[in-house]
Amino acid sequence: MKPKKFFGQHFLHDQSVVEAIVAAAEISPRDIVLEIGPGNGVLTKRLVQEALRVVAVDIDREAIDTVSTMVAADNLELVLSDILSLTSIQRDDLVGDGYICVGNLPYNISSEVLNTFLTQRPKPLRCVFMLQREVADRLMATAGDMNRLALMVQLHARASRVIQVKPGAFFPPPEVQSTVVRFDLMMPEEQRERGIEDAQGVMDVAAVAFSSKRKQLVTTLVGYNGLKKETIARVLTQMGLPETARPQELSVDQWVELFMSL
């Protein structure tokens, strides 16, 4: 099967990376696994050996046919679809809550996939994704380098690097370095313990602020829900932050506190 540039396909062939992904996913014989983009089936072969059931979704008909031929397993279901076009109801019908999600993600849709699987139901227990290293570094950002992607991810999950992957692990080799990242989704109780009662509300405020991230919060948030500059400045001071604070300077916990205080 020849990789298609149109779909951003770079097929993983390094078995050591496959094993690292499988180990990080911690799949038990009771687990249902959703694989995004099985490609040539190299990872799929290992997943069906570990899981109760594997649902592999790919937009490419040739990929589906290839995996069907290469992986003969009764516990494999192949779905021809764009993963981002599946509704929450369709995903629930396929896997339900508490599944494990893995994938060698096309880099052009990685942010959308993260937003879908970390914030929308049905939610997985954990995800293990191959990402462009730049994206992996960005979503691990802390106060000083905070960004919308990192904030969204860290409001919903604990992210950890699994392995750095060189271009030679793929065919054809991509022009960028890659990183496998594990995401352990926080249960509602854990979010509440951290004071995260309304993650979407936090993101709504952040979206306004990060639209002009070089500007100070007292400037970008003026007018949001009727906020006045004096109110924003007072809240920042009460939080121990300077009135000149910019959106990238706040930690996740400070973003939560800011949202709750405004």
PDB file of C-alpha atoms in Angstrom:
ATOM      1  CA  MET A   1       0.000   0.000   0.000  1.00  0.00           C
ATOM      2  CA  LYS A   2       1.425   3.356  -1.056  1.00  0.00           C
ATOM      3  CA  PRO A   3       1.067   6.223   1.475  1.00  0.00           C
ATOM      4  CA  LYS A   4      -1.128   9.072   0.257  1.00  0.00           C
ATOM      5  CA  LYS A   5       0.122  12.617   0.762  1.00  0.00           C
ATOM      6  CA  PHE A   6      -3.470  13.876   0.571  1.00  0.00           C
ATOM      7  CA  PHE A   7      -4.281  12.049   3.837  1.00  0.00           C
ATOM      8  CA  GLY A   8      -0.964  12.971   5.461  1.00  0.00           C
ATOM      9  CA  GLN A   9      -0.042   9.282   5.700  1.00  0.00           C
ATOM     10  CA  HIS A  10       3.303   8.245   7.186  1.00  0.00           C
ATOM     11  CA  PHE A  11       3.164   4.550   8.048  1.00  0.00           C
ATOM     12  CA  LEU A  12       4.889   3.421  11.231  1.00  0.00           C
ATOM     13  CA  HIS A  13       7.176   0.430  10.691  1.00  0.00           C
ATOM     14  CA  ASP A  14       9.512   0.508  13.717  1.00  0.00           C
ATOM     15  CA  GLN A  15       8.388  -2.376  15.929  1.00  0.00           C
ATOM     16  CA  SER A  16      10.080  -0.930  19.024  1.00  0.00           C
ATOM     17  CA  VAL A  17       7.865   2.149  18.741  1.00  0.00           C
ATOM     18  CA  VAL A  18       4.803  -0.072  18.278  1.00  0.00           C
ATOM     19  CA  GLU A  19       5.700  -1.916  21.478  1.00  0.00           C
ATOM     20  CA  ALA A  20       6.195   1.367  23.343  1.00  0.00           C
ATOM     21  CA  ILE A  21       2.717   2.522  22.295  1.00  0.00           C
ATOM     22  CA  VAL A  22       1.108  -0.767  23.333  1.00  0.00           C
ATOM     23  CA  ALA A  23       2.898  -0.732  26.695  1.00  0.00           C
ATOM     24  CA  ALA A  24       1.869   2.876  27.368  1.00  0.00           C
ATOM     25  CA  ALA A  25      -1.770   2.082  26.555  1.00  0.00           C
ATOM     26  CA  GLU A  26      -1.864  -0.569  29.323  1.00  0.00           C
ATOM     27  CA  ILE A  27      -4.492  -2.631  27.536  1.00  0.00           C
ATOM     28  CA  SER A  28      -6.164  -5.452  29.453  1.00  0.00           C
ATOM     29  CA  PRO A  29      -8.143  -8.375  27.966  1.00  0.00           C
ATOM     30  CA  ARG A  30     -11.328  -6.560  29.058  1.00  0.00           C
ATOM     31  CA  ASP A  31     -10.602  -3.308  27.220  1.00  0.00           C
ATOM     32  CA  ILE A  32     -12.108  -1.891  24.061  1.00  0.00           C
ATOM     33  CA  VAL A  33      -9.593   0.034  21.946  1.00  0.00           C
ATOM     34  CA  LEU A  34     -10.383   2.686  19.349  1.00  0.00           C
ATOM     35  CA  GLU A  35      -7.559   3.062  16.841  1.00  0.00           C
ATOM     36  CA  ILE A  36      -7.485   6.225  14.761  1.00  0.00           C
ATOM     37  CA  GLY A  37      -5.922   5.696  11.348  1.00  0.00           C
ATOM     38  CA  PRO A  38      -4.697   2.070  11.305  1.00  0.00           C
ATOM     39  CA  GLY A  39      -2.837   2.752   8.054  1.00  0.00           C
ATOM     40  CA  ASN A  40      -0.919  -0.388   7.104  1.00  0.00           C
ATOM     41  CA  GLY A  41      -2.052  -2.328  10.187  1.00  0.00           C
ATOM     42  CA  VAL A  42       1.318  -2.668  11.949  1.00  0.00           C
ATOM     43  CA  LEU A  43      -0.036  -1.315  15.242  1.00  0.00           C
ATOM     44  CA  THR A  44      -3.432  -2.955  14.738  1.00  0.00           C
ATOM     45  CA  LYS A  45      -1.785  -6.399  14.723  1.00  0.00           C
ATOM     46  CA  ARG A  46      -0.543  -5.844  18.263  1.00  0.00           C
ATOM     47  CA  LEU A  47      -3.711  -4.218  19.555  1.00  0.00           C
ATOM     48  CA  VAL A  48      -5.918  -7.188  18.653  1.00  0.00           C
ATOM     49  CA  GLN A  49      -3.569  -9.433  20.647  1.00  0.00           C
ATOM     50  CA  GLU A  50      -4.136  -7.395  23.809  1.00  0.00           C
ATOM     51  CA  ALA A  51      -7.712  -6.082  23.744  1.00  0.00           C
ATOM     52  CA  LEU A  52     -11.169  -7.567  24.029  1.00  0.00           C
ATOM     53  CA  ARG A  53     -12.151  -5.637  20.914  1.00  0.00           C
ATOM     54  CA  VAL A  54     -10.470  -3.159  18.560  1.00  0.00           C
ATOM     55  CA  VAL A  55     -12.405  -0.637  16.485  1.00  0.00           C
ATOM     56  CA  ALA A  56     -10.142   0.854  13.803  1.00  0.00           C
ATOM     57  CA  VAL A  57     -11.367   3.945  11.955  1.00  0.00           C
ATOM     58  CA  ASP A  58      -9.782   5.218   8.745  1.00  0.00           C
ATOM     59  CA  ILE A  59     -10.911   7.637   6.056  1.00  0.00           C
ATOM     60  CA  ASP A  60      -8.956   5.742   3.378  1.00  0.00           C
ATOM     61  CA  ARG A  61     -10.753   2.815   1.731  1.00  0.00           C
ATOM     62  CA  GLU A  62      -7.447   1.262   0.633  1.00  0.00           C
ATOM     63  CA  ALA A  63      -6.171   1.349   4.227  1.00  0.00           C
ATOM     64  CA  ILE A  64      -9.305  -0.414   5.448  1.00  0.00           C
ATOM     65  CA  ASP A  65      -8.915  -3.083   2.751  1.00  0.00           C
ATOM     66  CA  THR A  66      -5.211  -3.517   3.555  1.00  0.00           C
ATOM     67  CA  VAL A  67      -5.803  -3.970   7.282  1.00  0.00           C
ATOM     68  CA  SER A  68      -8.672  -6.358   6.572  1.00  0.00           C
ATOM     69  CA  THR A  69      -6.258  -8.525   4.577  1.00  0.00           C
ATOM     70  CA  MET A  70      -3.261  -8.235   6.907  1.00  0.00           C
ATOM     71  CA  VAL A  71      -5.023  -8.604  10.254  1.00  0.00           C
ATOM     72  CA  ALA A  72      -7.295 -11.620  10.489  1.00  0.00           C
ATOM     73  CA  ALA A  73      -8.920 -11.289  13.901  1.00  0.00           C
ATOM     74  CA  ASP A  74     -12.449 -11.888  15.150  1.00  0.00           C
ATOM     75  CA  ASN A  75     -12.117  -9.019  17.644  1.00  0.00           C
ATOM     76  CA  LEU A  76     -11.376  -6.374  14.976  1.00  0.00           C
ATOM     77  CA  GLU A  77     -14.025  -4.041  13.570  1.00  0.00           C
ATOM     78  CA  LEU A  78     -13.029  -1.762  10.689  1.00  0.00           C
ATOM     79  CA  VAL A  79     -14.909   1.480  10.085  1.00  0.00           C
ATOM     80  CA  LEU A  80     -14.535   3.578   6.932  1.00  0.00           C
ATOM     81  CA  SER A  81     -15.009   7.150   8.144  1.00  0.00           C
ATOM     82  CA  ASP A  82     -13.351  10.451   8.897  1.00  0.00           C
ATOM     83  CA  ILE A  83     -12.811  10.198  12.660  1.00  0.00           C
ATOM     84  CA  LEU A  84     -13.775  13.861  13.087  1.00  0.00           C
ATOM     85  CA  SER A  85     -17.084  13.376  11.276  1.00  0.00           C
ATOM     86  CA  LEU A  86     -18.326  10.770  13.768  1.00  0.00           C
ATOM     87  CA  THR A  87     -20.863  12.198  16.189  1.00  0.00           C
ATOM     88  CA  SER A  88     -20.769  11.569  19.924  1.00  0.00           C
ATOM     89  CA  ILE A  89     -23.692   9.171  19.484  1.00  0.00           C
ATOM     90  CA  GLN A  90     -21.857   7.240  16.767  1.00  0.00           C
ATOM     91  CA  ARG A  91     -18.705   6.997  18.884  1.00  0.00           C
ATOM     92  CA  ASP A  92     -20.794   5.857  21.844  1.00  0.00           C
ATOM     93  CA  ASP A  93     -22.362   3.128  19.705  1.00  0.00           C
ATOM     94  CA  LEU A  94     -18.905   1.978  18.618  1.00  0.00           C
ATOM     95  CA  VAL A  95     -17.018   1.985  21.917  1.00  0.00           C
ATOM     96  CA  GLY A  96     -19.023   3.481  24.812  1.00  0.00           C
ATOM     97  CA  ASP A  97     -17.365   5.153  27.814  1.00  0.00           C
ATOM     98  CA  GLY A  98     -14.098   4.002  29.359  1.00  0.00           C
ATOM     99  CA  TYR A  99     -12.332   2.798  26.226  1.00  0.00           C
ATOM    100  CA  ILE A 100      -8.676   3.313  25.288  1.00  0.00           C
ATOM    101  CA  CYS A 101      -7.816   5.428  22.255  1.00  0.00           C
ATOM    102  CA  VAL A 102      -4.584   5.100  20.276  1.00  0.00           C
ATOM    103  CA  GLY A 103      -3.417   6.525  17.005  1.00  0.00           C
ATOM    104  CA  ASN A 104      -0.615   7.665  14.758  1.00  0.00           C
ATOM    105  CA  LEU A 105      -2.398  10.930  14.036  1.00  0.00           C
ATOM    106  CA  PRO A 106      -2.120  12.888  10.795  1.00  0.00           C
ATOM    107  CA  TYR A 107      -0.406  16.016  12.063  1.00  0.00           C
ATOM    108  CA  ASN A 108      -2.845  18.374  10.337  1.00  0.00           C
ATOM    109  CA  ILE A 109      -5.770  17.149  12.481  1.00  0.00           C
ATOM    110  CA  SER A 110      -4.023  16.426  15.787  1.00  0.00           C
ATOM    111  CA  SER A 111      -5.351  19.483  17.650  1.00  0.00           C
ATOM    112  CA  GLU A 112      -8.927  18.761  16.524  1.00  0.00           C
ATOM    113  CA  VAL A 113      -8.622  15.115  17.557  1.00  0.00           C
ATOM    114  CA  LEU A 114      -7.298  16.093  20.988  1.00  0.00           C
ATOM    115  CA  ASN A 115     -10.149  18.539  21.515  1.00  0.00           C
ATOM    116  CA  THR A 116     -12.731  15.941  20.469  1.00  0.00           C
ATOM    117  CA  PHE A 117     -11.461  13.038  22.544  1.00  0.00           C
ATOM    118  CA  LEU A 118     -10.469  14.973  25.672  1.00  0.00           C
ATOM    119  CA  THR A 119     -13.561  17.165  25.982  1.00  0.00           C
ATOM    120  CA  GLN A 120     -16.491  15.272  24.442  1.00  0.00           C
ATOM    121  CA  ARG A 121     -18.366  12.154  25.458  1.00  0.00           C
ATOM    122  CA  PRO A 122     -17.925   9.274  25.266  1.00  0.00           C
ATOM    123  CA  LYS A 123     -14.625   9.839  27.048  1.00  0.00           C
ATOM    124  CA  PRO A 124     -11.741   7.359  26.989  1.00  0.00           C
ATOM    125  CA  LEU A 125      -9.827   6.277  30.076  1.00  0.00           C
ATOM    126  CA  ARG A 126      -6.611   7.203  28.351  1.00  0.00           C
ATOM    127  CA  CYS A 127      -5.233   8.080  24.935  1.00  0.00           C
ATOM    128  CA  VAL A 128      -1.828   7.315  23.454  1.00  0.00           C
ATOM    129  CA  PHE A 129      -1.125   9.413  20.375  1.00  0.00           C
ATOM    130  CA  MET A 130       1.794   9.917  18.024  1.00  0.00           C
ATOM    131  CA  LEU A 131       2.153  13.676  17.587  1.00  0.00           C
ATOM    132  CA  GLN A 132       4.487  16.097  15.898  1.00  0.00           C
ATOM    133  CA  ARG A 133       7.134  16.913  18.513  1.00  0.00           C
ATOM    134  CA  GLU A 134       6.369  20.623  18.273  1.00  0.00           C
ATOM    135  CA  VAL A 135       2.718  19.935  19.141  1.00  0.00           C
ATOM    136  CA  ALA A 136       3.734  17.651  22.021  1.00  0.00           C
ATOM    137  CA  ASP A 137       6.009  20.349  23.430  1.00  0.00           C
ATOM    138  CA  ARG A 138       3.284  22.966  23.048  1.00  0.00           C
ATOM    139  CA  LEU A 139       0.639  20.992  24.934  1.00  0.00           C
ATOM    140  CA  MET A 140       3.078  20.388  27.827  1.00  0.00           C
ATOM    141  CA  ALA A 141       3.587  24.139  28.328  1.00  0.00           C
ATOM    142  CA  THR A 142       3.507  25.669  31.801  1.00  0.00           C
ATOM    143  CA  ALA A 143       3.127  29.218  33.140  1.00  0.00           C
ATOM    144  CA  GLY A 144       5.239  31.561  31.064  1.00  0.00           C
ATOM    145  CA  ASP A 145       4.598  29.660  27.833  1.00  0.00           C
ATOM    146  CA  MET A 146       0.929  28.753  28.307  1.00  0.00           C
ATOM    147  CA  ASN A 147      -1.251  28.493  25.203  1.00  0.00           C
ATOM    148  CA  ARG A 148      -4.826  27.495  24.396  1.00  0.00           C
ATOM    149  CA  LEU A 149      -3.952  23.919  23.414  1.00  0.00           C
ATOM    150  CA  ALA A 150      -1.965  23.311  26.612  1.00  0.00           C
ATOM    151  CA  LEU A 151      -4.728  24.825  28.726  1.00  0.00           C
ATOM    152  CA  MET A 152      -7.410  22.689  27.083  1.00  0.00           C
ATOM    153  CA  VAL A 153      -5.363  19.512  27.459  1.00  0.00           C
ATOM    154  CA  GLN A 154      -4.367  20.143  31.067  1.00  0.00           C
ATOM    155  CA  LEU A 155      -7.915  21.005  32.144  1.00  0.00           C
ATOM    156  CA  HIS A 156      -8.995  17.522  31.080  1.00  0.00           C
ATOM    157  CA  ALA A 157      -5.995  15.202  31.296  1.00  0.00           C
ATOM    158  CA  ARG A 158      -2.543  14.487  32.660  1.00  0.00           C
ATOM    159  CA  ALA A 159      -0.156  14.314  29.716  1.00  0.00           C
ATOM    160  CA  SER A 160       3.222  12.564  29.734  1.00  0.00           C
ATOM    161  CA  ARG A 161       5.824  11.861  27.065  1.00  0.00           C
ATOM    162  CA  VAL A 162       6.319   8.179  26.263  1.00  0.00           C
ATOM    163  CA  ILE A 163       9.028   8.131  23.596  1.00  0.00           C
ATOM    164  CA  GLN A 164      10.668  10.432  21.062  1.00  0.00           C
ATOM    165  CA  VAL A 165      10.433   9.063  17.531  1.00  0.00           C
ATOM    166  CA  LYS A 166      12.796   9.786  14.643  1.00  0.00           C
ATOM    167  CA  PRO A 167      11.588  10.244  11.048  1.00  0.00           C
ATOM    168  CA  GLY A 168      13.164   6.924  10.041  1.00  0.00           C
ATOM    169  CA  ALA A 169      10.523   5.043  12.039  1.00  0.00           C
ATOM    170  CA  PHE A 170       8.002   5.899   9.292  1.00  0.00           C
ATOM    171  CA  PHE A 171       7.531   5.347   5.587  1.00  0.00           C
ATOM    172  CA  PRO A 172       7.862   7.800   4.033  1.00  0.00           C
ATOM    173  CA  PRO A 173       9.908   9.641   6.693  1.00  0.00           C
ATOM    174  CA  PRO A 174       8.185  12.897   7.721  1.00  0.00           C
ATOM    175  CA  GLU A 175      10.176  16.125   7.726  1.00  0.00           C
ATOM    176  CA  VAL A 176       9.578  16.566  11.458  1.00  0.00           C
ATOM    177  CA  GLN A 177      10.404  14.762  14.684  1.00  0.00           C
ATOM    178  CA  SER A 178       7.583  12.971  16.513  1.00  0.00           C
ATOM    179  CA  THR A 179       6.648  12.193  20.109  1.00  0.00           C
ATOM    180  CA  VAL A 180       4.314   9.582  21.563  1.00  0.00           C
ATOM    181  CA  VAL A 181       2.247  11.151  24.342  1.00  0.00           C
ATOM    182  CA  ARG A 182      -0.014   9.452  26.867  1.00  0.00           C
ATOM    183  CA  PHE A 183      -3.095  11.312  28.119  1.00  0.00           C
ATOM    184  CA  ASP A 184      -4.770  10.095  31.320  1.00  0.00           C
ATOM    185  CA  LEU A 185      -8.174  11.701  31.444  1.00  0.00           C
ATOM    186  CA  MET A 186      -9.249  13.185  34.748  1.00  0.00           C
ATOM    187  CA  MET A 187     -12.474  11.886  36.196  1.00  0.00           C
ATOM    188  CA  PRO A 188     -15.026  14.553  37.252  1.00  0.00           C
ATOM    189  CA  GLU A 189     -14.081  14.031  40.914  1.00  0.00           C
ATOM    190  CA  GLU A 190     -10.432  14.790  40.171  1.00  0.00           C
ATOM    191  CA  GLN A 191     -11.386  17.888  38.208  1.00  0.00           C
ATOM    192  CA  ARG A 192     -13.546  19.102  41.089  1.00  0.00           C
ATOM    193  CA  GLU A 193     -10.681  18.540  43.542  1.00  0.00           C
ATOM    194  CA  ARG A 194      -8.627  20.920  41.411  1.00  0.00           C
ATOM    195  CA  GLY A 195     -11.469  23.431  41.360  1.00  0.00           C
ATOM    196  CA  ILE A 196     -12.328  22.741  37.717  1.00  0.00           C
ATOM    197  CA  GLU A 197     -16.112  23.010  37.763  1.00  0.00           C
ATOM    198  CA  ASP A 198     -16.561  24.438  34.266  1.00  0.00           C
ATOM    199  CA  ALA A 199     -13.656  23.670  31.937  1.00  0.00           C
ATOM    200  CA  GLN A 200     -15.503  25.060  28.930  1.00  0.00           C
ATOM    201  CA  GLY A 201     -16.126  28.307  30.784  1.00  0.00           C
ATOM    202  CA  VAL A 202     -12.397  28.618  31.454  1.00  0.00           C
ATOM    203  CA  MET A 203     -11.692  27.994  27.774  1.00  0.00           C
ATOM    204  CA  ASP A 204     -14.250  30.590  26.696  1.00  0.00           C
ATOM    205  CA  VAL A 205     -12.424  33.266  28.700  1.00  0.00           C
ATOM    206  CA  ALA A 206      -9.049  31.998  27.482  1.00  0.00           C
ATOM    207  CA  ALA A 207     -10.181  32.128  23.854  1.00  0.00           C
ATOM    208  CA  VAL A 208     -10.804  35.856  24.211  1.00  0.00           C
ATOM    209  CA  ALA A 209      -7.508  36.450  26.010  1.00  0.00           C
ATOM    210  CA  PHE A 210      -5.326  34.369  23.684  1.00  0.00           C
ATOM    211  CA  SER A 211      -6.799  36.030  20.602  1.00  0.00           C
ATOM    212  CA  SER A 212      -4.311  38.816  21.422  1.00  0.00           C
ATOM    213  CA  LYS A 213      -1.818  37.017  23.632  1.00  0.00           C
ATOM    214  CA  ARG A 214       0.755  39.803  23.530  1.00  0.00           C
ATOM    215  CA  LYS A 215      -1.750  42.154  25.108  1.00  0.00           C
ATOM    216  CA  GLN A 216      -2.397  42.411  28.828  1.00  0.00           C
ATOM    217  CA  LEU A 217      -5.438  40.673  30.303  1.00  0.00           C
ATOM    218  CA  VAL A 218      -6.795  43.988  31.565  1.00  0.00           C
ATOM    219  CA  THR A 219      -7.034  45.017  27.912  1.00  0.00           C
ATOM    220  CA  THR A 220      -8.216  41.852  26.160  1.00  0.00           C
ATOM    221  CA  LEU A 221     -10.927  40.923  28.677  1.00  0.00           C
ATOM    222  CA  VAL A 222     -12.544  44.358  28.873  1.00  0.00           C
ATOM    223  CA  GLY A 223     -16.130  44.046  27.701  1.00  0.00           C
ATOM    224  CA  TYR A 224     -16.241  40.249  28.014  1.00  0.00           C
ATOM    225  CA  ASN A 225     -19.515  39.603  29.849  1.00  0.00           C
ATOM    226  CA  GLY A 226     -19.524  43.311  30.683  1.00  0.00           C
ATOM    227  CA  LEU A 227     -16.180  43.225  32.517  1.00  0.00           C
ATOM    228  CA  LYS A 228     -14.522  46.517  33.342  1.00  0.00           C
ATOM    229  CA  LYS A 229     -10.793  47.148  33.445  1.00  0.00           C
ATOM    230  CA  GLU A 230     -10.917  47.986  37.158  1.00  0.00           C
ATOM    231  CA  THR A 231     -12.579  44.651  37.978  1.00  0.00           C
ATOM    232  CA  ILE A 232     -10.005  42.649  36.024  1.00  0.00           C
ATOM    233  CA  ALA A 233      -7.126  44.546  37.647  1.00  0.00           C
ATOM    234  CA  ARG A 234      -8.563  43.965  41.121  1.00  0.00           C
ATOM    235  CA  VAL A 235      -8.960  40.219  40.543  1.00  0.00           C
ATOM    236  CA  LEU A 236      -5.401  39.906  39.223  1.00  0.00           C
ATOM    237  CA  THR A 237      -4.076  41.743  42.273  1.00  0.00           C
ATOM    238  CA  GLN A 238      -6.068  39.493  44.613  1.00  0.00           C
ATOM    239  CA  MET A 239      -4.522  36.495  42.841  1.00  0.00           C
ATOM    240  CA  GLY A 240      -1.045  37.864  43.463  1.00  0.00           C
ATOM    241  CA  LEU A 241      -0.510  38.666  39.800  1.00  0.00           C
ATOM    242  CA  PRO A 242       0.609  42.001  38.333  1.00  0.00           C
ATOM    243  CA  GLU A 243      -1.959  44.110  36.512  1.00  0.00           C
ATOM    244  CA  THR A 244       0.286  43.757  33.464  1.00  0.00           C
ATOM    245  CA  ALA A 245      -0.182  39.962  33.337  1.00  0.00           C
ATOM    246  CA  ARG A 246      -0.537  38.419  29.884  1.00  0.00           C
ATOM    247  CA  PRO A 247      -2.421  35.189  29.081  1.00  0.00           C
ATOM    248  CA  GLN A 248       0.666  33.018  28.546  1.00  0.00           C
ATOM    249  CA  GLU A 249       1.994  33.938  32.010  1.00  0.00           C
ATOM    250  CA  LEU A 250      -0.788  32.163  33.950  1.00  0.00           C
ATOM    251  CA  SER A 251      -0.713  28.530  35.058  1.00  0.00           C
ATOM    252  CA  VAL A 252      -3.690  26.214  34.558  1.00  0.00           C
ATOM    253  CA  ASP A 253      -4.722  26.639  38.209  1.00  0.00           C
ATOM    254  CA  GLN A 254      -4.496  30.422  37.847  1.00  0.00           C
ATOM    255  CA  TRP A 255      -6.698  30.305  34.762  1.00  0.00           C
ATOM    256  CA  VAL A 256      -9.283  28.354  36.740  1.00  0.00           C
ATOM    257  CA  GLU A 257      -9.059  30.849  39.613  1.00  0.00           C
ATOM    258  CA  LEU A 258      -9.338  33.794  37.226  1.00  0.00           C
ATOM    259  CA  PHE A 259     -12.482  32.360  35.637  1.00  0.00           C
ATOM    260  CA  MET A 260     -14.062  31.677  39.025  1.00  0.00           C
ATOM    261  CA  SER A 261     -13.219  35.181  40.270  1.00  0.00           C
ATOM    262  CA  LEU A 262     -14.456  37.239  37.342  1.00  0.00           C
TER     263      LEU A 262
END
